[in-house]
PDB file of C-alpha atoms in Angstrom:
ATOM      1  CA  MET A   1     115.750 119.052  68.351  1.00  0.00           C
ATOM      2  CA  GLY A   2     116.807 122.684  69.994  1.00  0.00           C
ATOM      3  CA  ALA A   3     114.074 123.124  71.749  1.00  0.00           C
ATOM      4  CA  GLN A   4     114.314 119.452  73.447  1.00  0.00           C
ATOM      5  CA  LEU A   5     117.706 120.273  74.667  1.00  0.00           C
ATOM      6  CA  ARG A   6     116.810 123.242  76.021  1.00  0.00           C
ATOM      7  CA  VAL A   7     113.851 121.376  78.529  1.00  0.00           C
ATOM      8  CA  TYR A   8     116.549 119.157  79.858  1.00  0.00           C
ATOM      9  CA  LYS A   9     118.957 122.052  80.803  1.00  0.00           C
ATOM     10  CA  ARG A  10     116.262 123.961  82.160  1.00  0.00           C
ATOM     11  CA  ARG A  11     114.918 120.639  84.305  1.00  0.00           C
ATOM     12  CA  ILE A  12     118.551 119.722  85.280  1.00  0.00           C
ATOM     13  CA  ARG A  13     118.986 123.322  86.416  1.00  0.00           C
ATOM     14  CA  SER A  14     115.633 122.793  88.136  1.00  0.00           C
ATOM     15  CA  VAL A  15     116.726 119.701  89.862  1.00  0.00           C
ATOM     16  CA  THR A  16     120.176 121.076  90.591  1.00  0.00           C
ATOM     17  CA  ALA A  17     118.745 123.592  92.728  1.00  0.00           C
ATOM     18  CA  THR A  18     116.473 121.475  94.163  1.00  0.00           C
ATOM     19  CA  LYS A  19     119.448 119.059  95.257  1.00  0.00           C
ATOM     20  CA  LYS A  20     121.022 121.921  97.067  1.00  0.00           C
ATOM     21  CA  ILE A  21     118.088 123.216  99.452  1.00  0.00           C
ATOM     22  CA  THR A  22     117.389 119.514 100.337  1.00  0.00           C
ATOM     23  CA  LYS A  23     121.041 118.676 101.334  1.00  0.00           C
ATOM     24  CA  ALA A  24     121.450 121.821 103.109  1.00  0.00           C
ATOM     25  CA  MET A  25     117.991 120.500 105.169  1.00  0.00           C
ATOM     26  CA  GLU A  26     119.515 117.162 105.553  1.00  0.00           C
ATOM     27  CA  MET A  27     122.783 118.678 107.482  1.00  0.00           C
ATOM     28  CA  ILE A  28     120.274 121.517 109.565  1.00  0.00           C
ATOM     29  CA  ALA A  29     118.911 118.145 110.648  1.00  0.00           C
ATOM     30  CA  ALA A  30     121.885 116.353 111.290  1.00  0.00           C
ATOM     31  CA  SER A  31     123.279 119.102 113.243  1.00  0.00           C
ATOM     32  CA  ARG A  32     119.579 119.312 115.654  1.00  0.00           C
ATOM     33  CA  ILE A  33     119.701 115.943 115.871  1.00  0.00           C
ATOM     34  CA  VAL A  34     122.651 116.392 118.422  1.00  0.00           C
ATOM     35  CA  LYS A  35     121.211 118.263 120.361  1.00  0.00           C
ATOM     36  CA  ALA A  36     117.891 116.978 120.297  1.00  0.00           C
ATOM     37  CA  GLN A  37     119.557 113.897 121.985  1.00  0.00           C
ATOM     38  CA  ARG A  38     121.413 115.781 124.557  1.00  0.00           C
ATOM     39  CA  LYS A  39     118.533 117.377 125.645  1.00  0.00           C
ATOM     40  CA  VAL A  40     116.811 113.418 126.358  1.00  0.00           C
ATOM     41  CA  ALA A  41     120.531 112.649 128.093  1.00  0.00           C
ATOM     42  CA  ALA A  42     119.934 115.744 130.200  1.00  0.00           C
ATOM     43  CA  SER A  43     116.124 115.083 131.347  1.00  0.00           C
ATOM     44  CA  LYS A  44     116.699 111.436 132.360  1.00  0.00           C
ATOM     45  CA  PRO A  45     118.328 112.285 135.882  1.00  0.00           C
ATOM     46  CA  TYR A  46     115.214 114.098 137.321  1.00  0.00           C
ATOM     47  CA  ALA A  47     112.737 111.973 135.460  1.00  0.00           C
ATOM     48  CA  THR A  48     114.833 108.382 137.268  1.00  0.00           C
ATOM     49  CA  GLU A  49     114.948 110.206 140.746  1.00  0.00           C
ATOM     50  CA  LEU A  50     111.162 111.493 140.448  1.00  0.00           C
ATOM     51  CA  THR A  51     110.027 108.040 139.638  1.00  0.00           C
ATOM     52  CA  ARG A  52     112.006 106.532 142.156  1.00  0.00           C
ATOM     53  CA  ALA A  53     109.927 108.961 144.993  1.00  0.00           C
ATOM     54  CA  VAL A  54     107.032 107.570 143.193  1.00  0.00           C
ATOM     55  CA  THR A  55     108.004 104.080 143.924  1.00  0.00           C
ATOM     56  CA  ALA A  56     108.803 105.158 147.554  1.00  0.00           C
ATOM     57  CA  VAL A  57     105.323 106.714 148.209  1.00  0.00           C
ATOM     58  CA  ALA A  58     103.500 103.276 146.187  1.00  0.00           C
ATOM     59  CA  ASN A  59     105.407 101.199 148.807  1.00  0.00           C
ATOM     60  CA  GLY A  60     105.248 102.788 151.615  1.00  0.00           C
ATOM     61  CA  SER A  61     101.364 103.826 151.818  1.00  0.00           C
ATOM     62  CA  THR A  62      98.046 101.632 151.019  1.00  0.00           C
ATOM     63  CA  THR A  63      96.742 105.405 149.815  1.00  0.00           C
ATOM     64  CA  LYS A  64      94.338 105.409 147.286  1.00  0.00           C
ATOM     65  CA  HIS A  65      95.334 108.030 144.471  1.00  0.00           C
ATOM     66  CA  PRO A  66      94.970 108.622 140.511  1.00  0.00           C
ATOM     67  CA  LEU A  67      98.432 108.293 140.538  1.00  0.00           C
ATOM     68  CA  THR A  68      98.889 104.896 141.372  1.00  0.00           C
ATOM     69  CA  THR A  69      95.185 103.373 141.788  1.00  0.00           C
ATOM     70  CA  GLU A  70      93.525 102.048 139.010  1.00  0.00           C
ATOM     71  CA  ALA A  71      89.508 102.565 139.109  1.00  0.00           C
ATOM     72  CA  GLU A  72      87.428  99.435 139.617  1.00  0.00           C
ATOM     73  CA  SER A  73      85.552 100.430 136.414  1.00  0.00           C
ATOM     74  CA  PRO A  74      87.063 102.905 134.176  1.00  0.00           C
ATOM     75  CA  VAL A  75      84.803 104.613 131.617  1.00  0.00           C
ATOM     76  CA  ARG A  76      86.738 107.513 130.099  1.00  0.00           C
ATOM     77  CA  ALA A  77      90.739 107.612 129.154  1.00  0.00           C
ATOM     78  CA  ALA A  78      92.604 110.694 127.199  1.00  0.00           C
ATOM     79  CA  VAL A  79      95.073 110.097 124.750  1.00  0.00           C
ATOM     80  CA  LEU A  80      97.828 112.880 124.382  1.00  0.00           C
ATOM     81  CA  LEU A  81      99.255 112.507 120.284  1.00  0.00           C
ATOM     82  CA  VAL A  82     102.756 113.914 119.809  1.00  0.00           C
ATOM     83  CA  THR A  83     103.202 115.050 115.602  1.00  0.00           C
ATOM     84  CA  SER A  84     105.131 117.376 114.109  1.00  0.00           C
ATOM     85  CA  ASP A  85     104.822 121.282 113.234  1.00  0.00           C
ATOM     86  CA  ARG A  86     106.358 120.509 109.615  1.00  0.00           C
ATOM     87  CA  GLY A  87     106.527 118.066 106.764  1.00  0.00           C
ATOM     88  CA  LEU A  88     109.521 116.735 104.946  1.00  0.00           C
ATOM     89  CA  ALA A  89     110.059 114.205 107.422  1.00  0.00           C
ATOM     90  CA  GLY A  90     108.916 111.345 105.110  1.00  0.00           C
ATOM     91  CA  GLY A  91     106.115 108.915 107.617  1.00  0.00           C
ATOM     92  CA  TYR A  92     107.200 110.433 111.031  1.00  0.00           C
ATOM     93  CA  SER A  93     103.708 112.277 111.689  1.00  0.00           C
ATOM     94  CA  SER A  94     101.722 109.193 109.930  1.00  0.00           C
ATOM     95  CA  ASN A  95     103.532 106.438 111.909  1.00  0.00           C
ATOM     96  CA  ALA A  96     102.824 108.287 115.324  1.00  0.00           C
ATOM     97  CA  ILE A  97      98.842 108.986 113.929  1.00  0.00           C
ATOM     98  CA  LYS A  98      98.344 105.416 112.785  1.00  0.00           C
ATOM     99  CA  ALA A  99      99.634 104.092 116.705  1.00  0.00           C
ATOM    100  CA  ALA A 100      97.361 106.925 118.001  1.00  0.00           C
ATOM    101  CA  GLU A 101      94.348 105.621 115.473  1.00  0.00           C
ATOM    102  CA  GLN A 102      95.260 101.744 117.318  1.00  0.00           C
ATOM    103  CA  LEU A 103      95.069 102.503 120.752  1.00  0.00           C
ATOM    104  CA  THR A 104      91.726 104.660 120.411  1.00  0.00           C
ATOM    105  CA  ALA A 105      90.160 101.816 118.603  1.00  0.00           C
ATOM    106  CA  ARG A 106      91.488  99.522 121.022  1.00  0.00           C
ATOM    107  CA  LEU A 107      90.285 101.784 124.090  1.00  0.00           C
ATOM    108  CA  ARG A 108      86.799 102.164 122.534  1.00  0.00           C
ATOM    109  CA  GLY A 109      86.993  98.493 122.105  1.00  0.00           C
ATOM    110  CA  GLU A 110      87.150  97.845 126.239  1.00  0.00           C
ATOM    111  CA  GLY A 111      84.043 100.228 126.778  1.00  0.00           C
ATOM    112  CA  LYS A 112      86.038 103.686 127.260  1.00  0.00           C
ATOM    113  CA  GLU A 113      84.998 106.827 125.963  1.00  0.00           C
ATOM    114  CA  VAL A 114      88.573 108.716 124.470  1.00  0.00           C
ATOM    115  CA  ASP A 115      89.411 112.273 124.737  1.00  0.00           C
ATOM    116  CA  THR A 116      92.194 113.307 122.294  1.00  0.00           C
ATOM    117  CA  TYR A 117      95.177 116.166 122.747  1.00  0.00           C
ATOM    118  CA  ILE A 118      97.375 117.067 119.823  1.00  0.00           C
ATOM    119  CA  VAL A 119     100.478 117.970 120.010  1.00  0.00           C
ATOM    120  CA  GLY A 120     101.847 119.455 116.444  1.00  0.00           C
ATOM    121  CA  ARG A 121      99.978 120.505 113.402  1.00  0.00           C
ATOM    122  CA  LYS A 122     100.268 117.611 111.554  1.00  0.00           C
ATOM    123  CA  GLY A 123      98.046 116.061 113.821  1.00  0.00           C
ATOM    124  CA  VAL A 124      95.625 118.829 114.300  1.00  0.00           C
ATOM    125  CA  ALA A 125      95.289 119.123 110.659  1.00  0.00           C
ATOM    126  CA  TYR A 126      94.936 115.299 110.433  1.00  0.00           C
ATOM    127  CA  TYR A 127      91.928 115.124 112.887  1.00  0.00           C
ATOM    128  CA  ALA A 128      90.249 118.859 111.214  1.00  0.00           C
ATOM    129  CA  PHE A 129      89.854 117.478 108.156  1.00  0.00           C
ATOM    130  CA  ARG A 130      88.148 114.467 109.265  1.00  0.00           C
ATOM    131  CA  GLU A 131      86.006 117.009 111.338  1.00  0.00           C
ATOM    132  CA  ARG A 132      86.642 114.872 114.456  1.00  0.00           C
ATOM    133  CA  LYS A 133      86.546 116.378 118.166  1.00  0.00           C
ATOM    134  CA  VAL A 134      89.702 117.287 119.981  1.00  0.00           C
ATOM    135  CA  ALA A 135      89.594 118.144 123.898  1.00  0.00           C
ATOM    136  CA  ASP A 136      92.786 120.433 123.197  1.00  0.00           C
ATOM    137  CA  ALA A 137      95.937 120.786 120.896  1.00  0.00           C
ATOM    138  CA  TRP A 138      99.115 122.754 120.582  1.00  0.00           C
ATOM    139  CA  THR A 139     101.423 123.846 118.034  1.00  0.00           C
ATOM    140  CA  GLY A 140     104.982 125.532 116.932  1.00  0.00           C
ATOM    141  CA  PHE A 141     107.237 124.032 119.277  1.00  0.00           C
ATOM    142  CA  THR A 142     107.372 120.474 117.807  1.00  0.00           C
ATOM    143  CA  ASP A 143     111.159 121.038 116.683  1.00  0.00           C
ATOM    144  CA  SER A 144     112.788 122.284 119.918  1.00  0.00           C
ATOM    145  CA  PRO A 145     110.119 121.786 123.419  1.00  0.00           C
ATOM    146  CA  THR A 146     110.983 123.242 126.292  1.00  0.00           C
ATOM    147  CA  TYR A 147     110.183 122.406 129.777  1.00  0.00           C
ATOM    148  CA  ALA A 148     107.266 125.305 130.073  1.00  0.00           C
ATOM    149  CA  ASP A 149     105.990 123.605 126.915  1.00  0.00           C
ATOM    150  CA  ALA A 150     105.755 120.409 128.682  1.00  0.00           C
ATOM    151  CA  LYS A 151     104.021 122.203 131.816  1.00  0.00           C
ATOM    152  CA  GLN A 152     101.454 124.164 129.112  1.00  0.00           C
ATOM    153  CA  VAL A 153     100.732 120.816 127.544  1.00  0.00           C
ATOM    154  CA  ALA A 154     100.090 118.534 131.107  1.00  0.00           C
ATOM    155  CA  ALA A 155      98.121 121.327 132.984  1.00  0.00           C
ATOM    156  CA  PRO A 156      94.480 120.292 131.504  1.00  0.00           C
ATOM    157  CA  LEU A 157      95.593 116.233 131.814  1.00  0.00           C
ATOM    158  CA  ILE A 158      96.530 116.703 135.076  1.00  0.00           C
ATOM    159  CA  GLU A 159      93.058 118.481 135.852  1.00  0.00           C
ATOM    160  CA  ALA A 160      91.269 115.865 133.405  1.00  0.00           C
ATOM    161  CA  VAL A 161      93.152 113.349 135.742  1.00  0.00           C
ATOM    162  CA  GLN A 162      92.101 115.018 139.340  1.00  0.00           C
ATOM    163  CA  THR A 163      88.049 115.274 137.804  1.00  0.00           C
ATOM    164  CA  ASP A 164      85.290 112.519 138.443  1.00  0.00           C
ATOM    165  CA  THR A 165      84.420 111.238 135.110  1.00  0.00           C
ATOM    166  CA  ALA A 166      81.156 112.429 136.061  1.00  0.00           C
ATOM    167  CA  GLU A 167      81.682 115.718 135.342  1.00  0.00           C
ATOM    168  CA  GLY A 168      84.142 115.428 132.364  1.00  0.00           C
ATOM    169  CA  GLY A 169      87.329 113.759 134.189  1.00  0.00           C
ATOM    170  CA  VAL A 170      89.347 110.708 132.875  1.00  0.00           C
ATOM    171  CA  ASP A 171      90.180 107.223 134.528  1.00  0.00           C
ATOM    172  CA  GLU A 172      93.172 106.762 132.571  1.00  0.00           C
ATOM    173  CA  LEU A 173      96.024 108.487 130.768  1.00  0.00           C
ATOM    174  CA  HIS A 174      98.097 107.285 127.622  1.00  0.00           C
ATOM    175  CA  ILE A 175     100.596 109.063 125.715  1.00  0.00           C
ATOM    176  CA  VAL A 176     101.296 108.437 121.929  1.00  0.00           C
ATOM    177  CA  PHE A 177     104.910 109.470 120.261  1.00  0.00           C
ATOM    178  CA  THR A 178     107.784 108.359 118.376  1.00  0.00           C
ATOM    179  CA  GLU A 179     110.428 107.207 120.762  1.00  0.00           C
ATOM    180  CA  PHE A 180     114.103 107.574 119.380  1.00  0.00           C
ATOM    181  CA  VAL A 181     116.119 104.118 119.069  1.00  0.00           C
ATOM    182  CA  SER A 182     118.734 105.298 116.758  1.00  0.00           C
ATOM    183  CA  MET A 183     119.799 107.913 114.076  1.00  0.00           C
ATOM    184  CA  MET A 184     118.174 104.957 111.803  1.00  0.00           C
ATOM    185  CA  THR A 185     116.064 103.852 114.035  1.00  0.00           C
ATOM    186  CA  GLN A 186     112.343 106.026 115.472  1.00  0.00           C
ATOM    187  CA  THR A 187     109.410 103.527 117.007  1.00  0.00           C
ATOM    188  CA  PRO A 188     105.775 105.373 117.484  1.00  0.00           C
ATOM    189  CA  VAL A 189     104.944 103.887 121.058  1.00  0.00           C
ATOM    190  CA  ASP A 190     101.889 104.204 122.947  1.00  0.00           C
ATOM    191  CA  ASN A 191     102.774 104.316 126.870  1.00  0.00           C
ATOM    192  CA  ARG A 192     100.427 104.783 129.386  1.00  0.00           C
ATOM    193  CA  MET A 193     101.358 107.600 132.084  1.00  0.00           C
ATOM    194  CA  LEU A 194      98.250 107.241 134.718  1.00  0.00           C
ATOM    195  CA  PRO A 195      97.756 105.052 136.887  1.00  0.00           C
ATOM    196  CA  LEU A 196     100.580 103.422 137.182  1.00  0.00           C
ATOM    197  CA  SER A 197     101.809  99.908 138.131  1.00  0.00           C
ATOM    198  CA  LEU A 198     104.114  99.468 141.228  1.00  0.00           C
ATOM    199  CA  ASP A 199     106.211  97.288 138.274  1.00  0.00           C
ATOM    200  CA  GLN A 200     105.998  99.945 135.343  1.00  0.00           C
ATOM    201  CA  VAL A 201     107.161 102.550 138.075  1.00  0.00           C
ATOM    202  CA  GLU A 202     110.294 100.392 139.147  1.00  0.00           C
ATOM    203  CA  GLU A 203     110.944  99.612 135.606  1.00  0.00           C
ATOM    204  CA  GLU A 204     110.957 103.232 134.677  1.00  0.00           C
ATOM    205  CA  SER A 205     113.025 103.951 137.465  1.00  0.00           C
ATOM    206  CA  GLY A 206     115.803 101.347 136.829  1.00  0.00           C
ATOM    207  CA  LYS A 207     115.787  99.999 140.326  1.00  0.00           C
ATOM    208  CA  LYS A 208     113.636  96.781 139.599  1.00  0.00           C
ATOM    209  CA  GLY A 209     113.440  94.816 142.901  1.00  0.00           C
ATOM    210  CA  GLU A 210     115.421  97.371 144.666  1.00  0.00           C
ATOM    211  CA  ILE A 211     114.145  97.370 148.527  1.00  0.00           C
ATOM    212  CA  LEU A 212     113.391 100.650 150.024  1.00  0.00           C
ATOM    213  CA  PRO A 213     113.628 102.381 153.421  1.00  0.00           C
ATOM    214  CA  LEU A 214     110.497 103.045 155.622  1.00  0.00           C
ATOM    215  CA  PHE A 215     109.244 106.656 155.210  1.00  0.00           C
ATOM    216  CA  ASP A 216     107.380 108.965 157.083  1.00  0.00           C
ATOM    217  CA  PHE A 217     105.006 110.778 155.399  1.00  0.00           C
ATOM    218  CA  GLU A 218     104.585 114.772 156.362  1.00  0.00           C
ATOM    219  CA  PRO A 219     101.875 115.956 156.161  1.00  0.00           C
ATOM    220  CA  SER A 220     100.520 112.542 154.422  1.00  0.00           C
ATOM    221  CA  ALA A 221     100.943 110.006 151.736  1.00  0.00           C
ATOM    222  CA  GLU A 222      98.294 111.410 150.049  1.00  0.00           C
ATOM    223  CA  ASP A 223      99.593 114.668 150.058  1.00  0.00           C
ATOM    224  CA  VAL A 224     102.751 114.242 149.163  1.00  0.00           C
ATOM    225  CA  LEU A 225     101.279 112.217 146.177  1.00  0.00           C
ATOM    226  CA  ASP A 226      99.404 115.333 145.477  1.00  0.00           C
ATOM    227  CA  ALA A 227     102.886 117.280 144.884  1.00  0.00           C
ATOM    228  CA  LEU A 228     104.218 114.157 143.025  1.00  0.00           C
ATOM    229  CA  LEU A 229     101.302 114.159 140.166  1.00  0.00           C
ATOM    230  CA  PRO A 230     102.122 117.218 138.234  1.00  0.00           C
ATOM    231  CA  ARG A 231     105.315 116.720 138.524  1.00  0.00           C
ATOM    232  CA  TYR A 232     105.961 113.251 137.202  1.00  0.00           C
ATOM    233  CA  VAL A 233     103.013 113.942 134.087  1.00  0.00           C
ATOM    234  CA  GLU A 234     105.440 117.065 133.066  1.00  0.00           C
ATOM    235  CA  SER A 235     108.646 114.953 133.235  1.00  0.00           C
ATOM    236  CA  ARG A 236     106.845 112.125 131.020  1.00  0.00           C
ATOM    237  CA  ILE A 237     105.601 114.601 128.902  1.00  0.00           C
ATOM    238  CA  TYR A 238     108.740 116.620 128.151  1.00  0.00           C
ATOM    239  CA  ASN A 239     110.346 113.598 127.961  1.00  0.00           C
ATOM    240  CA  ALA A 240     107.863 112.378 125.300  1.00  0.00           C
ATOM    241  CA  LEU A 241     108.313 115.578 123.721  1.00  0.00           C
ATOM    242  CA  LEU A 242     112.294 115.518 123.465  1.00  0.00           C
ATOM    243  CA  GLN A 243     112.026 112.200 122.120  1.00  0.00           C
ATOM    244  CA  ALA A 244     109.546 113.029 119.330  1.00  0.00           C
ATOM    245  CA  ALA A 245     111.997 115.812 118.570  1.00  0.00           C
ATOM    246  CA  ALA A 246     114.848 113.729 117.911  1.00  0.00           C
ATOM    247  CA  SER A 247     112.981 111.269 116.264  1.00  0.00           C
ATOM    248  CA  GLU A 248     111.651 113.941 113.630  1.00  0.00           C
ATOM    249  CA  HIS A 249     115.155 115.498 112.933  1.00  0.00           C
ATOM    250  CA  ALA A 250     116.196 111.809 112.596  1.00  0.00           C
ATOM    251  CA  ALA A 251     113.300 111.092 109.937  1.00  0.00           C
ATOM    252  CA  ARG A 252     113.852 114.225 108.384  1.00  0.00           C
ATOM    253  CA  ARG A 253     117.232 113.721 107.856  1.00  0.00           C
ATOM    254  CA  ARG A 254     116.819 110.610 106.161  1.00  0.00           C
ATOM    255  CA  ALA A 255     114.514 111.716 104.431  1.00  0.00           C
ATOM    256  CA  MET A 256     116.185 114.808 102.526  1.00  0.00           C
ATOM    257  CA  LYS A 257     118.979 112.226 102.030  1.00  0.00           C
ATOM    258  CA  SER A 258     116.884 110.157 100.117  1.00  0.00           C
ATOM    259  CA  ALA A 259     115.371 113.339  97.760  1.00  0.00           C
ATOM    260  CA  THR A 260     119.249 113.916  97.652  1.00  0.00           C
ATOM    261  CA  ASP A 261     120.597 110.789  96.436  1.00  0.00           C
ATOM    262  CA  ASN A 262     117.085 110.618  94.272  1.00  0.00           C
ATOM    263  CA  ALA A 263     117.983 114.243  92.538  1.00  0.00           C
ATOM    264  CA  GLY A 264     121.483 112.956  91.882  1.00  0.00           C
ATOM    265  CA  GLU A 265     120.196 110.199  89.872  1.00  0.00           C
ATOM    266  CA  LEU A 266     117.826 112.274  88.447  1.00  0.00           C
ATOM    267  CA  ILE A 267     119.954 114.686  87.190  1.00  0.00           C
ATOM    268  CA  LYS A 268     122.489 111.964  85.507  1.00  0.00           C
ATOM    269  CA  SER A 269     119.689 110.282  83.510  1.00  0.00           C
ATOM    270  CA  LEU A 270     118.547 114.009  82.227  1.00  0.00           C
ATOM    271  CA  SER A 271     122.309 114.926  81.371  1.00  0.00           C
ATOM    272  CA  ARG A 272     122.193 111.632  79.891  1.00  0.00           C
ATOM    273  CA  LEU A 273     119.121 112.381  78.109  1.00  0.00           C
ATOM    274  CA  ALA A 274     120.504 115.969  77.184  1.00  0.00           C
ATOM    275  CA  ASN A 275     124.168 114.379  75.553  1.00  0.00           C
ATOM    276  CA  ALA A 276     121.901 112.080  73.494  1.00  0.00           C
ATOM    277  CA  ALA A 277     119.682 115.023  72.218  1.00  0.00           C
ATOM    278  CA  ARG A 278     122.972 117.492  71.947  1.00  0.00           C
ATOM    279  CA  GLN A 279     124.464 114.693  69.471  1.00  0.00           C
ATOM    280  CA  ALA A 280     121.272 113.709  67.439  1.00  0.00           C
ATOM    281  CA  GLU A 281     121.246 117.859  66.877  1.00  0.00           C
ATOM    282  CA  ILE A 282     124.987 117.666  65.602  1.00  0.00           C
ATOM    283  CA  THR A 283     124.318 114.737  63.712  1.00  0.00           C
ATOM    284  CA  GLN A 284     121.289 116.061  62.146  1.00  0.00           C
ATOM    285  CA  GLU A 285     123.695 119.157  61.289  1.00  0.00           C
ATOM    286  CA  ILE A 286     126.294 117.274  59.614  1.00  0.00           C
ATOM    287  CA  SER A 287     123.523 115.376  58.102  1.00  0.00           C
ATOM    288  CA  GLU A 288     121.952 118.730  56.398  1.00  0.00           C
ATOM    289  CA  ILE A 289     125.434 120.042  55.753  1.00  0.00           C
ATOM    290  CA  VAL A 290     126.347 116.716  53.342  1.00  0.00           C
ATOM    291  CA  GLY A 291     123.538 116.864  52.098  1.00  0.00           C
ATOM    292  CA  GLY A 292     123.422 120.027  51.126  1.00  0.00           C
ATOM    293  CA  ALA A 293     126.975 120.261  49.913  1.00  0.00           C
ATOM    294  CA  SER A 294     125.925 117.057  47.917  1.00  0.00           C
ATOM    295  CA  ALA A 295     123.217 118.975  46.024  1.00  0.00           C
ATOM    296  CA  LEU A 296     125.332 121.566  45.494  1.00  0.00           C
ATOM    297  CA  ALA A 297     127.847 119.394  43.780  1.00  0.00           C
ATOM    298  CA  ASP A 298     125.406 117.782  42.001  1.00  0.00           C
ATOM    299  CA  ALA A 299     124.370 121.337  40.665  1.00  0.00           C
ATOM    300  CA  THR A 300     127.227 122.083  40.033  1.00  0.00           C
ATOM    301  CA  ALA A 301     128.432 119.254  37.901  1.00  0.00           C
ATOM    302  CA  GLY A 302     124.865 119.756  35.927  1.00  0.00           C
ATOM    303  CA  SER A 303     125.656 123.382  35.390  1.00  0.00           C
ATOM    304  CA  ASP A 304     129.189 122.591  33.635  1.00  0.00           C
ATOM    305  CA  LYS A 305     127.603 119.956  31.004  1.00  0.00           C
TER     306      LYS A 305
END
């Protein structure tokens, strides 16, 4: 019985140590969420004004450009999937991967070839395990992305958009990431970055239905769009990376809170079992003492006769 009690005590110490770790990770994730939210808010004014500039060019010219003009018969699309570098975040990465799989299946159902680009070790590991081809991948910055990281990711995507499909380019550019809605809600979404429809541009800029003044473009509308294209893609990817980082921290905080609560319940359960084992051990010892005393008394009584 003593051995069983020692097992319970050892397990209680082990679970208590785990609970301390998960509680610390929960608090760290909670503090990082606030920083990530601030970065998302700080990136919005630039993205909004950039989108308004795209709106002005799209409204004020008839120039055909990959930024605003859809291909007549699109044959290839690029999908950028944003996952996490680390685990312990519940279903965060798996939900984003599932959304990317659904998007890829839909695009292939439309007769388009799909080139996959991945951010995060979880997504890279998923595709590597299944021996699926990946056009490019980036890791090491998902929990705290910078604009330089966004530029690094955007560079090959912009090049693919500007390249003819016969030479390996793409007609469409999609991004799959987890949108931060609230501390309790993070939703995987798939958005088409390029080409943009006018309604989409106006909705993103927050100025839907706004009447814009007439513009003269120097040196030309096409040159302006060429200059705006990389900035627009970079800002969209940066915003997606920031939202994904906030979502990752929120998912990790929720997962660690659940783990901490479960550890607490397990400790209570093990403590009850340990108390029962201790009581059984004490009861057995008392029974042995009483039995020994009774046997001794019987032996003494027999010798007196």
